[in-house]
Amino acid sequence: MESEDIEIDPELAKRLLVEGGTLVLLDIPTGTEIGMDIKSWNSGENFKGIKMIPPGFHFIHYSAIDEYGESAPRIGFFHFFKRSEFVVKRWDLKLEDLSRESAPPGTIETLKCNLKELDRFLGPYPYDIWNSWKDLTNKIDVSIVERCKPECGFVQSALELVNCDNASRPKGGETSRKRKRGAGLTLEEKEKNLLPDLKPKAGTELRLTPLPNKFYPDDATPADITRHSLDTSYAVDILFCQLKDPIEIIGEMQLAFVCFLAGQSLEAFEHWKGLVSLICKADSLISKRRNVFFEFLKVLEVQLAFVPEDVLCDIVASNNFVYHNLRILFANIELNSDIDDRLKSYANRMKERLTAKFLWDFKNLQEEEDDEAPVVVSLQDD
């Protein structure tokens, strides 16, 4: 870990030396990419860990480097550091990974006794990111982490896949079996059927709240299906019923974003996108769950400042799912007379800030965008 000149208030530095946590990382190979929260470094020859860690929620991540200098997929774990907490992890040279075993109590006690000597091998927490990290994670608590983290305890950017046994395969019935043999399949579906059925190794996937795969009730009429597809309140209600309190979805949204941003998890990114799309379209829920939508807007605006540039450029240039969904949400807020002025005012100020930052156009929200306008079919007699 190369030291950086980080300006920090002397009084704050003194307090963190006493109150800050310490993460000791033993036997880390030189050059290993080590990170905490939204910053990472390549470990130096004498690197032994990180000190002065502010109490609270943190995400520690790393990537092994092979003999050719190539990085392995990123792996990370969550930890709520208590005041002055001392955490020790050891690198397993055989596995080329952090050991999942706890360090022996004797080792921890020896390191604590020699902390003054150890101190010069510890890099300080990058305090320049602390305020940003708090903004990104202020709704994440212990219960959300315990509910959502993988059973193995480590978030992996590249999940290990195993064959899906018959018991785990979707039960599609006779129709699915016929389609499996090729009847009525598109070329893309036929190609997909040639691939093996794989699933993440048990215990390695994030346990995020399952998003509804159907937006309407079983007995829905065609008109109901259309209505529930345009207004996803029914689906979001199903999502909320899986939680102790609907506001938990905001902390889960932050956790998914952190796993994508710092943990490079595509699985988490897809979940985050799904949440954004569902919540933005839940029109009739806005006035009933006003607090959830208010926090959603605040959290999403913070997150948009941290989306990696290449992903953000893709959103603006082509897919643009955030802008598209925000247009829908802002239009619904603007039109709904049951929504209080505070939420309307915040939405208007957010539109102005996003327009200034990304040049997104939120004018004429009640007009349908060209690609979303209904297709008019002219029927003529032969």
Short mmCIF file of C-alpha atoms in Angstrom, two decimals:
data_model
loop_
_atom_site.label_atom_id
_atom_site.label_comp_id
_atom_site.label_asym_id
_atom_site.label_seq_id
_atom_site.Cartn_x
_atom_site.Cartn_y
_atom_site.Cartn_z
CA MET A 1 0.00 0.00 0.00
CA GLU A 2 1.61 3.19 -1.16
CA SER A 3 1.21 6.06 1.28
CA GLU A 4 -0.63 9.15 0.08
CA ASP A 5 -0.61 12.67 1.44
CA ILE A 6 -4.11 12.98 2.89
CA GLU A 7 -4.90 16.18 4.76
CA ILE A 8 -6.62 15.39 8.03
CA ASP A 9 -7.46 17.61 10.96
CA PRO A 10 -4.85 17.03 13.73
CA GLU A 11 -7.53 16.74 16.42
CA LEU A 12 -9.45 14.22 14.30
CA ALA A 13 -6.25 12.26 13.72
CA LYS A 14 -5.63 12.06 17.47
CA ARG A 15 -9.18 10.85 18.05
CA LEU A 16 -8.98 8.22 15.32
CA LEU A 17 -5.70 6.90 16.73
CA VAL A 18 -7.65 6.09 19.88
CA GLU A 19 -11.16 5.39 18.62
CA GLY A 20 -10.40 4.12 15.11
CA GLY A 21 -10.37 0.43 14.27
CA THR A 22 -7.37 -1.55 13.06
CA LEU A 23 -7.36 -4.19 10.32
CA VAL A 24 -4.23 -6.35 10.32
CA LEU A 25 -3.61 -8.36 7.16
CA LEU A 26 -0.83 -10.92 7.55
CA ASP A 27 1.25 -12.48 4.75
CA ILE A 28 -0.34 -10.42 1.97
CA PRO A 29 1.74 -10.94 -1.21
CA THR A 30 3.39 -7.78 -2.52
CA GLY A 31 1.35 -6.20 -5.29
CA THR A 32 -1.99 -7.58 -4.15
CA GLU A 33 -4.80 -5.10 -4.77
CA ILE A 34 -6.27 -4.20 -1.38
CA GLY A 35 -9.16 -1.83 -0.88
CA MET A 36 -11.49 -0.44 1.73
CA ASP A 37 -14.82 1.13 0.79
CA ILE A 38 -14.36 3.02 -2.51
CA LYS A 39 -10.56 3.20 -2.56
CA SER A 40 -7.91 0.59 -3.33
CA TRP A 41 -4.14 0.26 -3.56
CA ASN A 42 -1.50 -2.30 -4.45
CA SER A 43 0.19 -3.57 -1.31
CA GLY A 44 3.83 -2.73 -0.74
CA GLU A 45 6.50 -5.07 0.59
CA ASN A 46 6.00 -4.04 4.23
CA PHE A 47 2.22 -3.65 4.18
CA LYS A 48 0.50 -5.15 7.23
CA GLY A 49 -2.95 -3.53 7.21
CA ILE A 50 -5.00 -0.38 7.78
CA LYS A 51 -5.35 1.78 10.91
CA MET A 52 -7.50 4.68 12.08
CA ILE A 53 -10.64 3.15 10.55
CA PRO A 54 -13.72 5.22 11.52
CA PRO A 55 -16.24 3.18 13.51
CA GLY A 56 -19.15 1.98 11.37
CA PHE A 57 -19.92 0.00 8.23
CA HIS A 58 -17.06 -0.83 5.84
CA PHE A 59 -16.40 -3.03 2.83
CA ILE A 60 -12.94 -4.60 2.59
CA HIS A 61 -12.03 -6.01 -0.83
CA TYR A 62 -9.02 -7.48 -2.60
CA SER A 63 -7.77 -9.06 -5.82
CA ALA A 64 -4.88 -11.50 -5.98
CA ILE A 65 -2.22 -10.75 -8.61
CA ASP A 66 -0.70 -13.63 -10.60
CA GLU A 67 2.88 -13.97 -11.78
CA TYR A 68 2.05 -12.08 -14.97
CA GLY A 69 0.59 -9.13 -13.07
CA GLU A 70 -3.02 -9.98 -13.93
CA SER A 71 -5.69 -9.36 -11.29
CA ALA A 72 -8.01 -12.14 -10.15
CA PRO A 73 -11.75 -11.32 -9.78
CA ARG A 74 -12.45 -9.10 -6.79
CA ILE A 75 -13.63 -10.56 -3.48
CA GLY A 76 -14.80 -8.60 -0.44
CA PHE A 77 -16.50 -8.76 2.93
CA PHE A 78 -18.52 -6.40 5.13
CA HIS A 79 -17.56 -5.40 8.64
CA PHE A 80 -19.04 -2.98 11.17
CA PHE A 81 -15.98 -1.70 13.02
CA LYS A 82 -16.58 -0.96 16.67
CA ARG A 83 -14.66 1.71 18.56
CA SER A 84 -10.94 0.72 18.74
CA GLU A 85 -11.71 -2.75 17.33
CA PHE A 86 -8.72 -4.90 16.34
CA VAL A 87 -9.36 -7.32 13.45
CA VAL A 88 -6.78 -9.81 12.12
CA LYS A 89 -6.95 -11.69 8.80
CA ARG A 90 -4.28 -13.95 7.31
CA TRP A 91 -3.52 -14.69 3.64
CA ASP A 92 -3.63 -18.39 2.74
CA LEU A 93 -0.75 -18.92 0.32
CA LYS A 94 -2.12 -22.27 -0.89
CA LEU A 95 -5.58 -20.92 -1.67
CA GLU A 96 -4.22 -17.54 -2.82
CA ASP A 97 -7.03 -15.97 -0.83
CA LEU A 98 -7.79 -14.62 2.62
CA SER A 99 -8.27 -17.46 5.07
CA ARG A 100 -11.86 -17.95 6.21
CA GLU A 101 -10.52 -19.15 9.58
CA SER A 102 -10.23 -16.72 12.49
CA ALA A 103 -6.74 -15.84 13.63
CA PRO A 104 -5.73 -17.68 16.85
CA PRO A 105 -6.34 -15.63 20.03
CA GLY A 106 -2.63 -15.91 20.87
CA THR A 107 -1.65 -14.31 17.56
CA ILE A 108 -4.11 -11.46 18.06
CA GLU A 109 -2.86 -10.81 21.60
CA THR A 110 0.79 -10.78 20.46
CA LEU A 111 0.01 -8.29 17.69
CA LYS A 112 -1.86 -6.03 20.12
CA CYS A 113 1.07 -6.06 22.53
CA ASN A 114 3.41 -5.07 19.69
CA LEU A 115 1.09 -2.47 18.21
CA LYS A 116 3.65 0.34 18.49
CA GLU A 117 6.11 -1.66 16.41
CA LEU A 118 3.37 -2.77 14.01
CA ASP A 119 2.04 0.77 13.56
CA ARG A 120 4.64 1.84 10.98
CA PHE A 121 3.53 -0.99 8.67
CA LEU A 122 -0.12 0.10 8.76
CA GLY A 123 -1.56 2.55 6.24
CA PRO A 124 -4.09 5.14 7.49
CA TYR A 125 -7.70 4.89 6.41
CA PRO A 126 -8.19 7.21 3.38
CA TYR A 127 -10.18 9.82 5.24
CA ASP A 128 -10.78 11.85 2.07
CA ILE A 129 -13.47 9.32 1.09
CA TRP A 130 -15.17 9.05 4.50
CA ASN A 131 -17.95 11.61 3.92
CA SER A 132 -18.72 10.13 0.49
CA TRP A 133 -18.80 6.62 1.94
CA LYS A 134 -21.22 7.71 4.68
CA ASP A 135 -23.51 9.27 2.07
CA LEU A 136 -23.49 6.03 0.07
CA THR A 137 -24.20 3.74 3.04
CA ASN A 138 -26.16 5.74 5.64
CA LYS A 139 -29.23 3.46 5.45
CA ILE A 140 -27.32 0.18 5.76
CA ASP A 141 -27.56 -1.42 9.19
CA VAL A 142 -26.48 -4.73 10.71
CA SER A 143 -29.82 -6.44 10.06
CA ILE A 144 -29.72 -5.60 6.33
CA VAL A 145 -26.15 -6.88 5.98
CA GLU A 146 -26.93 -10.11 7.87
CA ARG A 147 -30.01 -10.70 5.72
CA CYS A 148 -28.39 -9.94 2.36
CA LYS A 149 -24.75 -11.05 2.56
CA PRO A 150 -23.76 -14.44 1.08
CA GLU A 151 -23.83 -17.35 3.52
CA CYS A 152 -20.09 -17.82 2.93
CA GLY A 153 -19.55 -14.24 4.16
CA PHE A 154 -17.66 -13.03 1.07
CA VAL A 155 -18.99 -11.10 -1.93
CA GLN A 156 -17.48 -12.43 -5.17
CA SER A 157 -17.46 -10.48 -8.41
CA ALA A 158 -17.19 -13.76 -10.36
CA LEU A 159 -19.46 -16.41 -8.85
CA GLU A 160 -18.41 -20.03 -9.02
CA LEU A 161 -21.03 -21.89 -11.09
CA VAL A 162 -22.10 -25.52 -10.75
CA ASN A 163 -24.46 -27.74 -12.74
CA CYS A 164 -28.12 -27.32 -11.87
CA ASP A 165 -29.58 -30.64 -10.73
CA ASN A 166 -33.04 -31.81 -11.82
CA ALA A 167 -34.61 -30.85 -8.50
CA SER A 168 -33.45 -27.25 -8.95
CA ARG A 169 -34.58 -26.85 -12.54
CA PRO A 170 -37.68 -24.74 -13.22
CA LYS A 171 -40.83 -26.83 -13.39
CA GLY A 172 -42.22 -25.81 -16.76
CA GLY A 173 -44.67 -28.63 -17.35
CA GLU A 174 -45.42 -30.35 -20.65
CA THR A 175 -45.42 -27.13 -22.63
CA SER A 176 -41.90 -26.29 -21.49
CA ARG A 177 -40.65 -29.79 -22.32
CA LYS A 178 -42.07 -29.52 -25.84
CA ARG A 179 -40.48 -26.13 -26.27
CA LYS A 180 -37.24 -27.61 -24.94
CA ARG A 181 -37.26 -30.00 -27.88
CA GLY A 182 -37.34 -27.00 -30.19
CA ALA A 183 -40.99 -26.36 -31.07
CA GLY A 184 -41.66 -22.67 -31.61
CA LEU A 185 -38.30 -21.51 -30.23
CA THR A 186 -36.46 -18.47 -31.51
CA LEU A 187 -32.87 -18.85 -32.66
CA GLU A 188 -31.68 -17.13 -29.45
CA GLU A 189 -33.72 -19.57 -27.30
CA LYS A 190 -32.38 -22.57 -29.23
CA GLU A 191 -28.81 -21.36 -28.70
CA LYS A 192 -29.53 -20.85 -24.99
CA ASN A 193 -30.84 -24.42 -24.70
CA LEU A 194 -27.51 -25.73 -26.01
CA LEU A 195 -25.75 -24.22 -22.99
CA PRO A 196 -25.46 -26.16 -19.73
CA ASP A 197 -27.85 -25.28 -16.89
CA LEU A 198 -25.67 -23.60 -14.29
CA LYS A 199 -26.33 -21.92 -10.97
CA PRO A 200 -24.09 -20.20 -8.39
CA LYS A 201 -22.42 -22.53 -5.93
CA ALA A 202 -24.61 -22.78 -2.82
CA GLY A 203 -23.83 -20.11 -0.24
CA THR A 204 -21.87 -17.80 -2.55
CA GLU A 205 -24.63 -15.62 -4.00
CA LEU A 206 -25.97 -12.43 -2.42
CA ARG A 207 -29.27 -13.03 -0.63
CA LEU A 208 -31.03 -9.92 -1.93
CA THR A 209 -34.82 -9.72 -1.76
CA PRO A 210 -36.21 -11.55 -4.83
CA LEU A 211 -37.80 -9.14 -7.29
CA PRO A 212 -41.28 -10.15 -8.49
CA ASN A 213 -41.13 -11.90 -11.87
CA LYS A 214 -44.80 -11.12 -12.49
CA PHE A 215 -46.33 -7.66 -12.05
CA TYR A 216 -49.99 -8.68 -11.87
CA PRO A 217 -52.25 -11.12 -9.95
CA ASP A 218 -53.07 -14.59 -11.30
CA ASP A 219 -56.65 -13.68 -12.18
CA ALA A 220 -55.71 -10.47 -14.00
CA THR A 221 -57.60 -9.54 -17.16
CA PRO A 222 -55.68 -8.24 -20.21
CA ALA A 223 -56.61 -4.71 -19.12
CA ASP A 224 -55.30 -5.40 -15.60
CA ILE A 225 -52.03 -6.76 -17.00
CA THR A 226 -51.53 -3.57 -19.00
CA ARG A 227 -52.37 -1.38 -15.98
CA HIS A 228 -50.01 -3.25 -13.63
CA SER A 229 -47.24 -3.12 -16.22
CA LEU A 230 -47.53 0.67 -16.41
CA ASP A 231 -48.00 1.13 -12.66
CA THR A 232 -45.82 -1.39 -10.77
CA SER A 233 -47.38 -0.67 -7.36
CA TYR A 234 -48.75 -4.24 -7.12
CA ALA A 235 -45.27 -5.72 -7.69
CA VAL A 236 -43.60 -3.26 -5.28
CA ASP A 237 -46.19 -4.14 -2.62
CA ILE A 238 -45.21 -7.81 -3.04
CA LEU A 239 -41.58 -6.76 -2.63
CA PHE A 240 -42.35 -4.77 0.53
CA CYS A 241 -44.27 -7.70 2.05
CA GLN A 242 -41.01 -9.66 2.13
CA LEU A 243 -39.47 -7.04 4.46
CA LYS A 244 -40.08 -6.19 8.10
CA ASP A 245 -40.40 -2.53 7.12
CA PRO A 246 -40.67 -1.13 3.54
CA ILE A 247 -37.94 1.45 4.29
CA GLU A 248 -35.46 -1.45 4.44
CA ILE A 249 -35.50 -1.51 0.64
CA ILE A 250 -33.50 1.74 0.65
CA GLY A 251 -30.70 0.17 2.71
CA GLU A 252 -30.77 -2.88 0.42
CA MET A 253 -30.58 -0.61 -2.60
CA GLN A 254 -27.47 1.01 -1.09
CA LEU A 255 -25.94 -2.39 -0.29
CA ALA A 256 -26.51 -3.63 -3.85
CA PHE A 257 -24.95 -0.45 -5.25
CA VAL A 258 -21.89 -0.77 -2.98
CA CYS A 259 -21.43 -4.41 -4.05
CA PHE A 260 -21.47 -3.21 -7.65
CA LEU A 261 -19.36 -0.07 -7.19
CA ALA A 262 -16.70 -1.42 -4.81
CA GLY A 263 -17.21 -5.17 -5.22
CA GLN A 264 -17.63 -5.21 -9.03
CA SER A 265 -20.64 -7.55 -8.71
CA LEU A 266 -22.77 -7.74 -11.86
CA GLU A 267 -25.36 -9.68 -9.84
CA ALA A 268 -25.74 -6.70 -7.49
CA PHE A 269 -25.86 -4.22 -10.39
CA GLU A 270 -28.76 -6.07 -12.03
CA HIS A 271 -30.64 -6.06 -8.70
CA TRP A 272 -30.03 -2.33 -8.29
CA LYS A 273 -31.32 -1.67 -11.82
CA GLY A 274 -34.41 -3.79 -11.11
CA LEU A 275 -35.16 -1.84 -7.92
CA VAL A 276 -34.79 1.52 -9.69
CA SER A 277 -37.14 0.45 -12.48
CA LEU A 278 -39.78 -1.02 -10.14
CA ILE A 279 -39.87 1.88 -7.67
CA CYS A 280 -39.89 4.61 -10.33
CA LYS A 281 -43.01 3.14 -11.96
CA ALA A 282 -45.03 2.52 -8.76
CA ASP A 283 -47.36 5.47 -9.29
CA SER A 284 -50.24 4.76 -6.88
CA LEU A 285 -47.84 3.93 -4.02
CA ILE A 286 -46.13 7.32 -3.94
CA SER A 287 -48.60 9.04 -1.62
CA LYS A 288 -48.99 5.91 0.56
CA ARG A 289 -45.23 5.33 0.94
CA ARG A 290 -44.09 8.93 0.71
CA ASN A 291 -41.10 8.42 3.03
CA VAL A 292 -39.77 5.51 0.96
CA PHE A 293 -39.92 7.56 -2.25
CA PHE A 294 -38.34 10.60 -0.60
CA GLU A 295 -35.39 8.51 0.63
CA PHE A 296 -35.23 6.72 -2.73
CA LEU A 297 -34.72 10.01 -4.58
CA LYS A 298 -32.06 11.20 -2.12
CA VAL A 299 -30.14 7.91 -2.28
CA LEU A 300 -30.36 7.60 -6.07
CA GLU A 301 -29.03 11.11 -6.60
CA VAL A 302 -26.01 10.37 -4.41
CA GLN A 303 -25.38 7.10 -6.25
CA LEU A 304 -25.51 8.72 -9.69
CA ALA A 305 -22.42 10.77 -8.76
CA PHE A 306 -20.46 7.53 -8.27
CA VAL A 307 -21.47 5.45 -11.28
CA PRO A 308 -18.23 4.63 -13.14
CA GLU A 309 -17.76 6.84 -16.18
CA ASP A 310 -18.01 4.04 -18.75
CA VAL A 311 -21.30 2.80 -17.28
CA LEU A 312 -22.67 6.32 -17.04
CA CYS A 313 -21.73 7.06 -20.65
CA ASP A 314 -23.53 3.89 -21.73
CA ILE A 315 -26.63 5.00 -19.82
CA VAL A 316 -26.61 8.47 -21.40
CA ALA A 317 -25.73 7.38 -24.92
CA SER A 318 -27.90 4.33 -25.44
CA ASN A 319 -29.71 2.43 -22.70
CA ASN A 320 -30.32 5.39 -20.39
CA PHE A 321 -32.55 3.39 -18.04
CA VAL A 322 -32.07 5.78 -15.08
CA TYR A 323 -33.10 8.86 -17.06
CA HIS A 324 -36.04 7.02 -18.66
CA ASN A 325 -37.35 5.77 -15.30
CA LEU A 326 -36.84 9.09 -13.55
CA ARG A 327 -38.92 10.81 -16.24
CA ILE A 328 -41.77 8.44 -15.36
CA LEU A 329 -41.41 9.02 -11.61
CA PHE A 330 -41.11 12.80 -11.93
CA ALA A 331 -44.16 12.88 -14.22
CA ASN A 332 -46.19 10.87 -11.70
CA ILE A 333 -45.13 13.14 -8.82
CA GLU A 334 -45.95 16.23 -10.87
CA LEU A 335 -49.45 14.98 -11.74
CA ASN A 336 -50.47 13.45 -8.40
CA SER A 337 -52.51 15.89 -6.28
CA ASP A 338 -52.26 13.61 -3.21
CA ILE A 339 -48.50 14.14 -2.92
CA ASP A 340 -47.34 16.82 -0.47
CA ASP A 341 -45.49 19.95 -1.56
CA ARG A 342 -42.26 18.92 0.18
CA LEU A 343 -41.79 15.85 -2.02
CA LYS A 344 -42.84 17.79 -5.13
CA SER A 345 -40.37 20.54 -4.27
CA TYR A 346 -37.53 18.08 -3.70
CA ALA A 347 -38.28 16.33 -7.02
CA ASN A 348 -38.19 19.69 -8.85
CA ARG A 349 -34.85 20.66 -7.30
CA MET A 350 -33.45 17.22 -8.13
CA LYS A 351 -34.54 17.61 -11.76
CA GLU A 352 -32.66 20.91 -11.93
CA ARG A 353 -29.49 19.43 -10.44
CA LEU A 354 -29.54 16.40 -12.76
CA THR A 355 -30.15 18.62 -15.77
CA ALA A 356 -27.17 20.78 -14.83
CA LYS A 357 -24.93 17.75 -14.18
CA PHE A 358 -25.90 15.35 -16.97
CA LEU A 359 -27.80 17.64 -19.39
CA TRP A 360 -30.85 15.39 -18.97
CA ASP A 361 -34.03 16.97 -20.31
CA PHE A 362 -36.99 16.75 -17.91
CA LYS A 363 -39.25 19.20 -19.78
CA ASN A 364 -42.70 18.20 -20.99
CA LEU A 365 -42.89 15.21 -18.64
CA GLN A 366 -46.54 14.53 -19.49
CA GLU A 367 -45.65 13.97 -23.14
CA GLU A 368 -44.61 10.43 -24.05
CA GLU A 369 -41.14 9.93 -25.43
CA ASP A 370 -40.99 8.85 -29.06
CA ASP A 371 -39.81 5.33 -28.29
CA GLU A 372 -42.57 4.89 -25.68
CA ALA A 373 -45.51 6.30 -27.60
CA PRO A 374 -48.21 3.81 -28.55
CA VAL A 375 -48.13 2.46 -32.09
CA VAL A 376 -51.13 3.59 -34.13
CA VAL A 377 -52.32 0.93 -36.56
CA SER A 378 -54.49 1.96 -39.46
CA LEU A 379 -57.08 -0.67 -40.41
CA GLN A 380 -58.26 -0.51 -43.99
CA ASP A 381 -60.82 -2.58 -45.81
CA ASP A 382 -59.50 -4.69 -48.65
#
